[in-house]
Structures are given as structure tokens and as C-alpha cells.
PDB file of C-alpha atoms in Angstrom:
ATOM      1  CA  MET W 747      19.839 153.762 -81.797  1.00  0.00           C
ATOM      2  CA  GLY W 748      16.511 155.140 -81.815  1.00  0.00           C
ATOM      3  CA  PHE W 749      16.266 154.320 -77.779  1.00  0.00           C
ATOM      4  CA  ASP W 750      15.179 156.618 -75.337  1.00  0.00           C
ATOM      5  CA  VAL W 751      16.917 154.772 -72.416  1.00  0.00           C
ATOM      6  CA  ALA W 752      20.380 152.624 -72.311  1.00  0.00           C
ATOM      7  CA  PRO W 753      19.134 148.952 -71.831  1.00  0.00           C
ATOM      8  CA  ALA W 754      21.455 147.891 -68.571  1.00  0.00           C
ATOM      9  CA  ARG W 755      24.437 146.415 -67.769  1.00  0.00           C
ATOM     10  CA  SER W 756      22.709 143.770 -66.177  1.00  0.00           C
ATOM     11  CA  THR W 757      20.006 142.956 -69.397  1.00  0.00           C
ATOM     12  CA  LEU W 758      22.977 141.989 -72.142  1.00  0.00           C
ATOM     13  CA  SER W 759      24.886 140.270 -69.362  1.00  0.00           C
ATOM     14  CA  ASP W 760      21.812 137.919 -68.187  1.00  0.00           C
ATOM     15  CA  ALA W 761      20.403 137.566 -72.347  1.00  0.00           C
ATOM     16  CA  ASN W 762      24.735 136.830 -72.416  1.00  0.00           C
ATOM     17  CA  ARG W 763      24.074 134.020 -70.393  1.00  0.00           C
ATOM     18  CA  ARG W 764      21.208 132.918 -71.253  1.00  0.00           C
ATOM     19  CA  ARG W 765      21.881 132.859 -75.609  1.00  0.00           C
ATOM     20  CA  SER W 766      24.653 130.041 -76.621  1.00  0.00           C
ATOM     21  CA  TYR W 767      28.066 130.966 -77.214  1.00  0.00           C
ATOM     22  CA  LEU W 768      27.587 128.292 -79.978  1.00  0.00           C
ATOM     23  CA  VAL W 769      25.878 130.784 -82.391  1.00  0.00           C
ATOM     24  CA  PHE W 770      28.611 132.920 -82.864  1.00  0.00           C
ATOM     25  CA  ALA W 771      30.865 129.751 -83.195  1.00  0.00           C
ATOM     26  CA  THR W 772      28.384 128.954 -85.499  1.00  0.00           C
ATOM     27  CA  ILE W 773      28.277 132.027 -87.689  1.00  0.00           C
ATOM     28  CA  TYR W 774      31.926 132.254 -87.595  1.00  0.00           C
ATOM     29  CA  GLN W 775      32.378 129.152 -89.256  1.00  0.00           C
ATOM     30  CA  GLY W 776      29.998 129.846 -91.506  1.00  0.00           C
ATOM     31  CA  LEU W 777      32.054 132.868 -92.801  1.00  0.00           C
ATOM     32  CA  LEU W 778      35.339 131.548 -93.278  1.00  0.00           C
ATOM     33  CA  ASN W 779      33.972 128.846 -95.308  1.00  0.00           C
ATOM     34  CA  LYS W 780      31.751 131.551 -97.708  1.00  0.00           C
ATOM     35  CA  TYR W 781      34.874 133.952 -97.718  1.00  0.00           C
ATOM     36  CA  HIS W 782      38.080 131.177 -97.590  1.00  0.00           C
ATOM     37  CA  GLY W 783      38.993 130.411-100.669  1.00  0.00           C
ATOM     38  CA  TYR W 784      38.420 135.324-101.142  1.00  0.00           C
ATOM     39  CA  ILE W 785      41.205 135.669 -99.177  1.00  0.00           C
ATOM     40  CA  SER W 786      43.426 133.166 -99.132  1.00  0.00           C
ATOM     41  CA  ASP W 787      46.761 134.065-101.504  1.00  0.00           C
ATOM     42  CA  SER W 788      48.151 131.178-103.226  1.00  0.00           C
ATOM     43  CA  ARG W 789      51.598 132.511-103.016  1.00  0.00           C
ATOM     44  CA  LEU W 790      53.477 132.590 -99.758  1.00  0.00           C
ATOM     45  CA  LYS W 791      56.925 134.198 -99.518  1.00  0.00           C
ATOM     46  CA  GLY W 792      59.951 131.598-100.003  1.00  0.00           C
ATOM     47  CA  LEU W 793      57.413 127.820 -99.644  1.00  0.00           C
ATOM     48  CA  SER W 794      56.840 126.051-101.896  1.00  0.00           C
ATOM     49  CA  ILE W 795      53.916 124.345-100.244  1.00  0.00           C
ATOM     50  CA  ASN W 796      50.235 124.974-100.262  1.00  0.00           C
ATOM     51  CA  ASN W 797      49.031 123.902 -96.869  1.00  0.00           C
ATOM     52  CA  LEU W 798      50.355 125.458 -93.837  1.00  0.00           C
ATOM     53  CA  LYS W 799      48.542 126.301 -90.394  1.00  0.00           C
ATOM     54  CA  ILE W 800      49.669 127.472 -87.189  1.00  0.00           C
ATOM     55  CA  ILE W 801      48.812 126.963 -83.621  1.00  0.00           C
ATOM     56  CA  ASP W 802      49.109 129.588 -80.557  1.00  0.00           C
ATOM     57  CA  SER W 803      47.189 131.018 -77.844  1.00  0.00           C
ATOM     58  CA  SER W 804      46.371 133.888 -76.106  1.00  0.00           C
ATOM     59  CA  THR W 805      45.226 134.396 -72.456  1.00  0.00           C
ATOM     60  CA  ILE W 806      43.236 137.504 -71.566  1.00  0.00           C
ATOM     61  CA  SER W 807      43.092 138.009 -67.611  1.00  0.00           C
ATOM     62  CA  LEU W 808      39.859 137.568 -65.208  1.00  0.00           C
ATOM     63  CA  PHE W 809      38.742 136.839 -61.735  1.00  0.00           C
ATOM     64  CA  GLY W 810      39.869 133.800 -60.367  1.00  0.00           C
ATOM     65  CA  ASP W 811      36.019 132.548 -59.785  1.00  0.00           C
ATOM     66  CA  ILE W 812      35.129 133.138 -63.172  1.00  0.00           C
ATOM     67  CA  LEU W 813      38.059 130.964 -64.551  1.00  0.00           C
ATOM     68  CA  ARG W 814      40.536 129.267 -62.850  1.00  0.00           C
ATOM     69  CA  GLY W 815      43.569 130.936 -63.597  1.00  0.00           C
ATOM     70  CA  VAL W 816      47.623 129.549 -61.932  1.00  0.00           C
ATOM     71  CA  GLY W 817      49.177 129.959 -59.237  1.00  0.00           C
ATOM     72  CA  ARG W 818      48.280 130.538 -56.043  1.00  0.00           C
ATOM     73  CA  PRO W 819      46.110 131.952 -53.582  1.00  0.00           C
ATOM     74  CA  ARG W 820      47.362 134.964 -53.141  1.00  0.00           C
ATOM     75  CA  LEU W 821      48.148 135.560 -49.514  1.00  0.00           C
ATOM     76  CA  ASP W 822      46.918 138.950 -49.037  1.00  0.00           C
ATOM     77  CA  GLY W 823      43.294 137.157 -50.068  1.00  0.00           C
ATOM     78  CA  ALA W 824      42.154 139.000 -52.185  1.00  0.00           C
ATOM     79  CA  ARG W 825      40.502 137.707 -55.106  1.00  0.00           C
ATOM     80  CA  ARG W 826      43.269 135.020 -57.341  1.00  0.00           C
ATOM     81  CA  LYS W 827      43.654 136.117 -61.328  1.00  0.00           C
ATOM     82  CA  GLY W 828      42.058 133.942 -63.831  1.00  0.00           C
ATOM     83  CA  GLY W 829      41.976 133.936 -66.938  1.00  0.00           C
ATOM     84  CA  ILE W 830      40.864 132.403 -70.681  1.00  0.00           C
ATOM     85  CA  LYS W 831      43.582 131.269 -72.951  1.00  0.00           C
ATOM     86  CA  VAL W 832      42.489 131.207 -76.323  1.00  0.00           C
ATOM     87  CA  HIS W 833      44.103 128.588 -79.135  1.00  0.00           C
ATOM     88  CA  ALA W 834      44.256 129.567 -82.187  1.00  0.00           C
ATOM     89  CA  MET W 835      44.650 127.819 -85.915  1.00  0.00           C
ATOM     90  CA  MET W 836      45.056 129.782 -88.288  1.00  0.00           C
ATOM     91  CA  ASP W 837      46.066 129.341 -92.326  1.00  0.00           C
ATOM     92  CA  ALA W 838      48.781 131.096 -93.357  1.00  0.00           C
ATOM     93  CA  PHE W 839      47.229 131.526 -96.993  1.00  0.00           C
ATOM     94  CA  SER W 840      44.808 133.443 -95.817  1.00  0.00           C
ATOM     95  CA  GLY W 841      45.331 135.506 -91.941  1.00  0.00           C
ATOM     96  CA  VAL W 842      42.386 134.553 -90.045  1.00  0.00           C
ATOM     97  CA  THR W 843      41.638 131.764 -87.394  1.00  0.00           C
ATOM     98  CA  GLU W 844      40.667 128.607 -88.729  1.00  0.00           C
ATOM     99  CA  PHE W 845      39.578 126.271 -85.307  1.00  0.00           C
ATOM    100  CA  VAL W 846      39.202 127.999 -82.190  1.00  0.00           C
ATOM    101  CA  ARG W 847      39.687 126.745 -78.738  1.00  0.00           C
ATOM    102  CA  MET W 848      38.736 127.945 -75.522  1.00  0.00           C
ATOM    103  CA  THR W 849      39.673 127.059 -72.432  1.00  0.00           C
ATOM    104  CA  PRO W 850      40.479 127.950 -68.379  1.00  0.00           C
ATOM    105  CA  ALA W 851      44.497 129.511 -68.716  1.00  0.00           C
ATOM    106  CA  LYS W 852      46.089 126.570 -66.841  1.00  0.00           C
ATOM    107  CA  VAL W 853      44.721 123.668 -68.843  1.00  0.00           C
ATOM    108  CA  HIS W 854      48.375 122.479 -71.173  1.00  0.00           C
ATOM    109  CA  ASP W 855      48.834 124.048 -74.772  1.00  0.00           C
ATOM    110  CA  ARG W 856      49.159 120.311 -75.812  1.00  0.00           C
ATOM    111  CA  GLN W 857      45.245 119.835 -74.945  1.00  0.00           C
ATOM    112  CA  PHE W 858      44.536 121.059 -78.033  1.00  0.00           C
ATOM    113  CA  LEU W 859      47.125 119.627 -80.268  1.00  0.00           C
ATOM    114  CA  LEU W 860      44.457 116.699 -79.826  1.00  0.00           C
ATOM    115  CA  LYS W 861      41.363 118.753 -80.880  1.00  0.00           C
ATOM    116  CA  LEU W 862      42.948 118.783 -84.300  1.00  0.00           C
ATOM    117  CA  LYS W 863      41.531 116.620 -87.386  1.00  0.00           C
ATOM    118  CA  LEU W 864      44.895 117.604 -90.144  1.00  0.00           C
ATOM    119  CA  PRO W 865      44.820 115.624 -94.140  1.00  0.00           C
ATOM    120  CA  ARG W 866      47.639 114.478 -94.558  1.00  0.00           C
ATOM    121  CA  GLU W 867      50.646 116.248 -96.441  1.00  0.00           C
ATOM    122  CA  SER W 868      49.420 119.237 -94.066  1.00  0.00           C
ATOM    123  CA  PHE W 869      52.706 121.502 -92.412  1.00  0.00           C
ATOM    124  CA  ILE W 870      51.913 122.650 -88.956  1.00  0.00           C
ATOM    125  CA  VAL W 871      54.047 125.210 -86.910  1.00  0.00           C
ATOM    126  CA  PHE W 872      54.136 125.506 -83.431  1.00  0.00           C
ATOM    127  CA  ASP W 873      56.208 127.060 -80.158  1.00  0.00           C
ATOM    128  CA  LYS W 874      57.985 124.086 -78.064  1.00  0.00           C
ATOM    129  CA  ALA W 875      55.264 124.580 -75.468  1.00  0.00           C
ATOM    130  CA  TYR W 876      53.392 122.733 -78.101  1.00  0.00           C
ATOM    131  CA  ASN W 877      55.943 119.597 -78.215  1.00  0.00           C
ATOM    132  CA  ASP W 878      54.450 116.145 -77.390  1.00  0.00           C
ATOM    133  CA  TYR W 879      56.569 113.505 -78.537  1.00  0.00           C
ATOM    134  CA  ARG W 880      53.598 110.814 -78.293  1.00  0.00           C
ATOM    135  CA  GLN W 881      51.165 113.538 -80.563  1.00  0.00           C
ATOM    136  CA  PHE W 882      53.880 113.926 -83.468  1.00  0.00           C
ATOM    137  CA  ASP W 883      54.461 109.918 -84.097  1.00  0.00           C
ATOM    138  CA  SER W 884      50.560 109.968 -84.561  1.00  0.00           C
ATOM    139  CA  TRP W 885      51.470 112.376 -87.522  1.00  0.00           C
ATOM    140  CA  SER W 886      54.042 110.480 -88.685  1.00  0.00           C
ATOM    141  CA  LYS W 887      51.976 107.285 -89.278  1.00  0.00           C
ATOM    142  CA  GLN W 888      49.174 110.485 -90.579  1.00  0.00           C
ATOM    143  CA  LYS W 889      51.958 112.173 -92.976  1.00  0.00           C
ATOM    144  CA  VAL W 890      50.812 115.395 -91.319  1.00  0.00           C
ATOM    145  CA  TRP W 891      54.267 117.179 -90.800  1.00  0.00           C
ATOM    146  CA  PHE W 892      55.530 120.259 -88.332  1.00  0.00           C
ATOM    147  CA  VAL W 893      57.630 122.054 -87.361  1.00  0.00           C
ATOM    148  CA  SER W 894      59.152 123.536 -83.703  1.00  0.00           C
ATOM    149  CA  ARG W 895      61.601 124.507 -81.851  1.00  0.00           C
ATOM    150  CA  MET W 896      63.208 122.045 -79.508  1.00  0.00           C
ATOM    151  CA  LYS W 897      63.581 122.151 -76.339  1.00  0.00           C
ATOM    152  CA  GLU W 898      66.600 122.888 -74.197  1.00  0.00           C
ATOM    153  CA  ASN W 899      66.621 119.900 -71.841  1.00  0.00           C
ATOM    154  CA  ALA W 900      65.837 117.698 -74.874  1.00  0.00           C
ATOM    155  CA  VAL W 901      67.312 114.071 -74.435  1.00  0.00           C
ATOM    156  CA  TYR W 902      68.519 112.738 -77.997  1.00  0.00           C
ATOM    157  CA  HIS W 903      70.146 110.656 -80.014  1.00  0.00           C
ATOM    158  CA  VAL W 904      72.314 111.746 -83.498  1.00  0.00           C
ATOM    159  CA  CYS W 905      71.921 108.626 -85.910  1.00  0.00           C
ATOM    160  CA  LYS W 906      72.709 110.469 -89.359  1.00  0.00           C
ATOM    161  CA  VAL W 907      74.301 113.782 -90.206  1.00  0.00           C
ATOM    162  CA  LEU W 908      73.617 115.025 -93.430  1.00  0.00           C
ATOM    163  CA  ALA W 909      75.222 118.889 -92.734  1.00  0.00           C
ATOM    164  CA  ASP W 910      77.572 120.028 -90.216  1.00  0.00           C
ATOM    165  CA  ARG W 911      78.717 123.822 -91.364  1.00  0.00           C
ATOM    166  CA  THR W 912      79.369 124.786 -88.117  1.00  0.00           C
ATOM    167  CA  ARG W 913      83.266 124.650 -87.825  1.00  0.00           C
ATOM    168  CA  LYS W 914      82.373 128.230 -90.899  1.00  0.00           C
ATOM    169  CA  HIS W 915      83.938 131.542 -89.340  1.00  0.00           C
ATOM    170  CA  LYS W 916      80.672 133.785 -89.519  1.00  0.00           C
ATOM    171  CA  HIS W 917      78.660 132.080 -91.133  1.00  0.00           C
ATOM    172  CA  LYS W 918      75.434 132.034 -91.026  1.00  0.00           C
ATOM    173  CA  GLY W 919      72.273 130.298 -92.219  1.00  0.00           C
ATOM    174  CA  VAL W 920      71.477 126.350 -91.532  1.00  0.00           C
ATOM    175  CA  LEU W 921      74.790 125.097 -89.437  1.00  0.00           C
ATOM    176  CA  ASN W 922      73.616 121.784 -88.719  1.00  0.00           C
ATOM    177  CA  ASP W 923      71.111 119.215 -90.051  1.00  0.00           C
ATOM    178  CA  GLN W 924      70.268 115.692 -88.303  1.00  0.00           C
ATOM    179  CA  LEU W 925      68.968 113.316 -88.271  1.00  0.00           C
ATOM    180  CA  ILE W 926      68.140 111.412 -84.348  1.00  0.00           C
ATOM    181  CA  THR W 927      66.054 109.648 -82.278  1.00  0.00           C
ATOM    182  CA  VAL W 928      63.356 111.062 -78.749  1.00  0.00           C
ATOM    183  CA  GLY W 929      61.977 108.062 -76.832  1.00  0.00           C
ATOM    184  CA  TYR W 930      58.266 108.174 -75.487  1.00  0.00           C
ATOM    185  CA  LYS W 931      57.282 105.541 -72.403  1.00  0.00           C
ATOM    186  CA  GLN W 932      53.916 104.071 -73.990  1.00  0.00           C
ATOM    187  CA  ASP W 933      52.132 101.711 -72.192  1.00  0.00           C
ATOM    188  CA  LYS W 934      55.414 100.935 -69.247  1.00  0.00           C
ATOM    189  CA  GLU W 935      57.858 100.682 -72.599  1.00  0.00           C
ATOM    190  CA  VAL W 936      60.204 103.262 -73.903  1.00  0.00           C
ATOM    191  CA  VAL W 937      58.769 103.966 -78.188  1.00  0.00           C
ATOM    192  CA  ARG W 938      61.159 105.949 -80.091  1.00  0.00           C
ATOM    193  CA  LEU W 939      61.358 108.617 -82.245  1.00  0.00           C
ATOM    194  CA  ARG W 940      62.736 109.090 -85.549  1.00  0.00           C
ATOM    195  CA  LEU W 941      63.062 113.524 -86.601  1.00  0.00           C
ATOM    196  CA  ARG W 942      64.864 115.800 -88.111  1.00  0.00           C
ATOM    197  CA  ARG W 943      67.418 118.752 -86.011  1.00  0.00           C
ATOM    198  CA  VAL W 944      68.282 121.729 -87.787  1.00  0.00           C
ATOM    199  CA  THR W 945      70.451 124.865 -86.021  1.00  0.00           C
ATOM    200  CA  TYR W 946      69.980 128.094 -87.610  1.00  0.00           C
ATOM    201  CA  LYS W 947      72.275 130.595 -86.887  1.00  0.00           C
ATOM    202  CA  ALA W 948      69.785 134.219 -87.907  1.00  0.00           C
ATOM    203  CA  ASP W 949      70.993 137.419 -89.465  1.00  0.00           C
ATOM    204  CA  ASP W 950      71.341 138.977 -86.267  1.00  0.00           C
ATOM    205  CA  GLY W 951      73.350 136.004 -84.531  1.00  0.00           C
ATOM    206  CA  ARG W 952      70.842 134.570 -82.246  1.00  0.00           C
ATOM    207  CA  ILE W 953      70.719 130.195 -82.400  1.00  0.00           C
ATOM    208  CA  TYR W 954      67.592 128.409 -83.605  1.00  0.00           C
ATOM    209  CA  VAL W 955      67.300 125.092 -82.883  1.00  0.00           C
ATOM    210  CA  PHE W 956      63.990 123.510 -85.067  1.00  0.00           C
ATOM    211  CA  ILE W 957      62.884 119.673 -85.507  1.00  0.00           C
ATOM    212  CA  THR W 958      60.684 118.021 -87.758  1.00  0.00           C
ATOM    213  CA  ASN W 959      59.206 115.049 -88.989  1.00  0.00           C
ATOM    214  CA  ASN W 960      59.480 116.024 -92.595  1.00  0.00           C
ATOM    215  CA  LEU W 961      62.950 114.298 -94.088  1.00  0.00           C
ATOM    216  CA  LYS W 962      61.965 115.716 -97.297  1.00  0.00           C
ATOM    217  CA  ILE W 963      62.387 119.112 -97.746  1.00  0.00           C
ATOM    218  CA  SER W 964      65.494 121.567 -97.558  1.00  0.00           C
ATOM    219  CA  ALA W 965      66.579 122.788 -94.064  1.00  0.00           C
ATOM    220  CA  SER W 966      66.469 126.573 -95.021  1.00  0.00           C
ATOM    221  CA  GLN W 967      63.117 125.464 -96.007  1.00  0.00           C
ATOM    222  CA  VAL W 968      62.057 124.094 -92.328  1.00  0.00           C
ATOM    223  CA  ALA W 969      63.544 127.380 -91.145  1.00  0.00           C
ATOM    224  CA  ARG W 970      61.145 129.432 -93.213  1.00  0.00           C
ATOM    225  CA  ILE W 971      58.167 127.570 -92.857  1.00  0.00           C
ATOM    226  CA  TYR W 972      58.857 128.657 -88.685  1.00  0.00           C
ATOM    227  CA  LYS W 973      59.330 132.284 -89.677  1.00  0.00           C
ATOM    228  CA  CYS W 974      55.869 132.140 -90.247  1.00  0.00           C
ATOM    229  CA  ARG W 975      55.116 131.345 -87.327  1.00  0.00           C
ATOM    230  CA  TRP W 976      55.147 135.173 -86.245  1.00  0.00           C
ATOM    231  CA  MET W 977      52.043 135.902 -88.716  1.00  0.00           C
ATOM    232  CA  ILE W 978      49.532 134.569 -84.753  1.00  0.00           C
ATOM    233  CA  GLU W 979      51.635 136.663 -83.260  1.00  0.00           C
ATOM    234  CA  LEU W 980      50.252 139.721 -85.146  1.00  0.00           C
ATOM    235  CA  LEU W 981      46.987 138.373 -85.735  1.00  0.00           C
ATOM    236  CA  PHE W 982      46.711 138.178 -81.551  1.00  0.00           C
ATOM    237  CA  LYS W 983      48.213 141.179 -81.795  1.00  0.00           C
ATOM    238  CA  GLN W 984      45.982 143.334 -84.359  1.00  0.00           C
ATOM    239  CA  ILE W 985      42.866 141.278 -82.337  1.00  0.00           C
ATOM    240  CA  LYS W 986      44.222 143.201 -79.464  1.00  0.00           C
ATOM    241  CA  GLN W 987      45.114 146.722 -80.441  1.00  0.00           C
ATOM    242  CA  ASN W 988      41.329 147.273 -83.249  1.00  0.00           C
ATOM    243  CA  PHE W 989      38.922 145.132 -80.562  1.00  0.00           C
ATOM    244  CA  PRO W 990      39.857 144.724 -76.773  1.00  0.00           C
ATOM    245  CA  LEU W 991      39.016 142.238 -74.662  1.00  0.00           C
ATOM    246  CA  ARG W 992      38.891 144.783 -71.466  1.00  0.00           C
ATOM    247  CA  TYR W 993      35.738 144.850 -70.609  1.00  0.00           C
ATOM    248  CA  PHE W 994      33.624 141.977 -70.747  1.00  0.00           C
ATOM    249  CA  TRP W 995      29.384 142.037 -70.812  1.00  0.00           C
ATOM    250  CA  GLY W 996      28.938 139.361 -68.591  1.00  0.00           C
ATOM    251  CA  ASP W 997      30.782 137.781 -65.991  1.00  0.00           C
ATOM    252  CA  ASN W 998      30.327 133.593 -66.809  1.00  0.00           C
ATOM    253  CA  GLN W 999      32.018 131.672 -69.219  1.00  0.00           C
ATOM    254  CA  ASN W1000      29.226 131.858 -72.026  1.00  0.00           C
ATOM    255  CA  ALA W1001      29.174 135.730 -72.312  1.00  0.00           C
ATOM    256  CA  ILE W1002      33.180 135.483 -72.440  1.00  0.00           C
ATOM    257  CA  LYS W1003      32.982 133.018 -75.653  1.00  0.00           C
ATOM    258  CA  THR W1004      30.421 134.884 -77.104  1.00  0.00           C
ATOM    259  CA  GLN W1005      32.275 138.487 -76.570  1.00  0.00           C
ATOM    260  CA  ILE W1006      35.513 136.643 -78.515  1.00  0.00           C
ATOM    261  CA  TYR W1007      33.726 135.024 -80.459  1.00  0.00           C
ATOM    262  CA  CYS W1008      31.664 138.064 -81.802  1.00  0.00           C
ATOM    263  CA  VAL W1009      35.170 140.134 -81.894  1.00  0.00           C
ATOM    264  CA  LEU W1010      36.960 137.031 -84.474  1.00  0.00           C
ATOM    265  CA  ILE W1011      33.759 137.712 -86.735  1.00  0.00           C
ATOM    266  CA  ALA W1012      34.667 141.645 -86.822  1.00  0.00           C
ATOM    267  CA  GLN W1013      38.078 140.897 -87.787  1.00  0.00           C
ATOM    268  CA  LEU W1014      37.187 138.165 -90.616  1.00  0.00           C
ATOM    269  CA  LEU W1015      34.734 140.526 -91.550  1.00  0.00           C
ATOM    270  CA  MET W1016      37.543 143.485 -91.527  1.00  0.00           C
ATOM    271  CA  VAL W1017      40.007 141.616 -93.464  1.00  0.00           C
ATOM    272  CA  VAL W1018      36.984 141.416 -96.674  1.00  0.00           C
ATOM    273  CA  ILE W1019      36.162 144.193 -96.639  1.00  0.00           C
ATOM    274  CA  ARG W1020      39.928 145.647 -96.869  1.00  0.00           C
ATOM    275  CA  LYS W1021      40.681 142.989 -99.648  1.00  0.00           C
ATOM    276  CA  LYS W1022      36.982 144.066-101.257  1.00  0.00           C
ATOM    277  CA  SER W1023      37.606 147.292-101.644  1.00  0.00           C
ATOM    278  CA  ALA W1024      41.688 147.111-102.804  1.00  0.00           C
ATOM    279  CA  THR W1025      42.400 150.078 -99.430  1.00  0.00           C
ATOM    280  CA  LYS W1026      45.955 151.654 -99.035  1.00  0.00           C
ATOM    281  CA  LYS W1027      45.093 152.102 -95.372  1.00  0.00           C
ATOM    282  CA  SER W1028      46.401 150.547 -92.822  1.00  0.00           C
ATOM    283  CA  PHE W1029      43.622 147.883 -90.557  1.00  0.00           C
ATOM    284  CA  ALA W1030      43.670 149.746 -87.783  1.00  0.00           C
ATOM    285  CA  ASN W1031      42.615 153.150 -90.074  1.00  0.00           C
ATOM    286  CA  MET W1032      40.837 151.297 -91.548  1.00  0.00           C
ATOM    287  CA  ILE W1033      38.561 149.748 -88.558  1.00  0.00           C
ATOM    288  CA  THR W1034      38.956 153.591 -86.762  1.00  0.00           C
ATOM    289  CA  VAL W1035      37.375 155.184 -89.918  1.00  0.00           C
ATOM    290  CA  ILE W1036      34.005 152.666 -90.193  1.00  0.00           C
ATOM    291  CA  ARG W1037      34.003 153.048 -85.393  1.00  0.00           C
ATOM    292  CA  LEU W1038      32.968 156.653 -86.168  1.00  0.00           C
ATOM    293  CA  HIS W1039      30.402 156.211 -88.754  1.00  0.00           C
ATOM    294  CA  LEU W1040      29.195 153.343 -88.497  1.00  0.00           C
ATOM    295  CA  MET W1041      25.837 155.486 -88.786  1.00  0.00           C
ATOM    296  CA  SER W1042      26.784 157.532 -91.616  1.00  0.00           C
ATOM    297  CA  TYR W1043      25.018 156.441 -94.678  1.00  0.00           C
ATOM    298  CA  VAL W1044      27.623 155.912 -97.008  1.00  0.00           C
ATOM    299  CA  GLU W1045      28.453 153.558 -99.547  1.00  0.00           C
ATOM    300  CA  LEU W1046      31.637 150.763 -97.304  1.00  0.00           C
ATOM    301  CA  LEU W1047      33.616 150.084-100.361  1.00  0.00           C
ATOM    302  CA  GLY W1048      34.080 153.924-101.688  1.00  0.00           C
ATOM    303  CA  PHE W1049      34.605 154.895 -98.214  1.00  0.00           C
ATOM    304  CA  ILE W1050      37.141 152.165 -97.673  1.00  0.00           C
ATOM    305  CA  LYS W1051      38.877 153.169-100.448  1.00  0.00           C
ATOM    306  CA  ASP W1052      39.094 157.293-100.448  1.00  0.00           C
ATOM    307  CA  THR W1053      36.793 158.247 -97.372  1.00  0.00           C
ATOM    308  CA  TYR W1054      37.046 162.095 -98.250  1.00  0.00           C
ATOM    309  CA  LEU W1055      36.010 161.818-101.768  1.00  0.00           C
ATOM    310  CA  ALA W1056      32.860 159.187-100.485  1.00  0.00           C
ATOM    311  CA  TRP W1057      31.734 161.715 -97.981  1.00  0.00           C
ATOM    312  CA  ARG W1058      31.653 164.388-100.520  1.00  0.00           C
ATOM    313  CA  ARG W1059      29.334 162.724-102.550  1.00  0.00           C
ATOM    314  CA  VAL W1060      27.103 161.998 -99.841  1.00  0.00           C
ATOM    315  CA  HIS W1061      26.915 165.558 -98.425  1.00  0.00           C
ATOM    316  CA  ASN W1062      27.137 167.053-103.135  1.00  0.00           C
ATOM    317  CA  PRO W1063      24.579 166.144-105.327  1.00  0.00           C
ATOM    318  CA  VAL W1064      26.441 167.259-108.192  1.00  0.00           C
ATOM    319  CA  LEU W1065      29.617 164.265-107.120  1.00  0.00           C
ATOM    320  CA  SER W1066      26.809 162.212-106.655  1.00  0.00           C
ATOM    321  CA  SER W1067      24.941 162.327-110.208  1.00  0.00           C
ATOM    322  CA  ALA W1068      28.629 162.944-111.428  1.00  0.00           C
TER     323      ALA W1068
END
């Protein structure tokens, strides 16, 4: 880049301390608004809905003096591991995060639900760590539908059995479909909430128990919606493998959040580039090629689609003119 001497690490750390991470959050949101329609796919296999959001979180380990972690102090006097928890809401049809919040690792996942603003008739899916009956009741009144797994120690009352296939030998798929009520306390009174409980047996023999506040879709659709939750697990895996967050250019919260938003920006741009180039390369291979040739003077989309041909055109004037 023309530097005689590489900048000191402390120079970058000071800059990341002073420049607010909200600058990068705004850039990410602007890019998302620009490209969301382009990268979205209106079809999702096995689903008849058109607005599905997926929620999950991922924790990045840090030292406790930067962000407080959970657990007791170390007996050997060493610094306790802390961490930052990245809460994300992903659009199932575009494959990128639409809404992000970062908190210390000790903050419970359910707090993220309070930050969400969802339109009517939206579907949202998440793991049982987010179960909050009070929030479920609020969503039901707003006609926002959710699908989650039921906790093993949940207390409920069965009101009506819609389907029961538990007696069928070696039956797979929906085993039970029930209407239930659960209770939560509000102002020292118990409020009863009506939900739907679906028991499902997968092909590998594992049994899952789902809950939802939507009474209209089929029980098999409930299972398919929850199956989509694996998409956000793949997204977190994709980010952690291709944009390692093991080293930070700053020892403060603002610098860490800045670097995480830079990773989200890079991931979004790679999704757009991959679709524009119509490449058959895997996401990891595409990023590796770009990383190795950041300073190479080649046409990006052609380079991603056919790396060898694009490189030959740069170094062979005959091919370029052809």
C-alpha cells in the first residue's frame, strides 16, 4: 500500500477506540437495504410462508476485564474468561443477518426478544433458550407467529388432541398435535396462554417437541419451519471459519464491536459477489481466492467465475483483445 513502515498496533487500537462502531453499523444497514431484494430468494423448499426470521446467538471469548463473563472467579487467581455475545436475526430467504445486537456474554438470550420489531404475519424461529411466555403472549396479540422447542421441565395442560399417532408402530413424522395452555405470572396473577404442542419423530429416530402460537398451519409445516433454524448455525460457522475473530485490533468494547461489524459487512459483500458472478465455487474457496489477490488488477466478477481465464487475460494481451 506504499507504506515504508507498518502502522503500530496501538495506532489502530486508538483509532478504533475513538471512532464509534455505529459508523460501521450504519454502513452495514445501508448495504443490506440496497442488496436485500437482490440476494433474497422468494422460494424456500417445503415452506408456504414468505417472511421467516431465524434468531440465535454466538459467543466470542474475551478476557473478563473487557466484557464480563459468566461463572465464578478463577481459584488460581488467573483472569476469568469473559466474552461478547452476538445476537442475530437472520432472514431465511436472503441468508444474511438483518438485525444485530451485541451484549456481554452474561446477558440472557431472552433480552434480545425485547429489541425486535416484527410486522404482522411474520414467522420467527429460535431455540428453547429464548422461551418467554410473556413475550409469546404479546406476539400472539400482534399476530406474530413463532416456532420453538419446548423445555423438558415445562408445565402445561392439554386442552384438545388434534392428532395422535403414537400407537402406530415405527411411525415417523408427526406423532402428536395438541392444544395446550401454559401459565406465567403478571402482577401477582397467573395468566393462561394458549399454544400448540407438536411432537415429531425424525428419520434418525430422535423425538422433538415443538411449540407455536399458530393454529392454522399443518403440524408438518411446524417441523419444517424449525428445521430452517440450522441455516443460522451455518451462517455463524461460515463467518467464524472464513473471517476469524480470534485477534482484535483493540482492547475495548467499541473496537471489538467495530471489528465484528466489519466482518458482517465483508460477509454480506461476499454473498452479493457470489450471486453476481454466478460462480460454482464454494464460499470458502471464493474468499480464499479474493484474499490472495486483493492487490491483483483483475476484473472481480470474471475472476471469481473463472479465475484461470481471467488471470490469463490480464497477462496475455491477445486473449484480452479477443
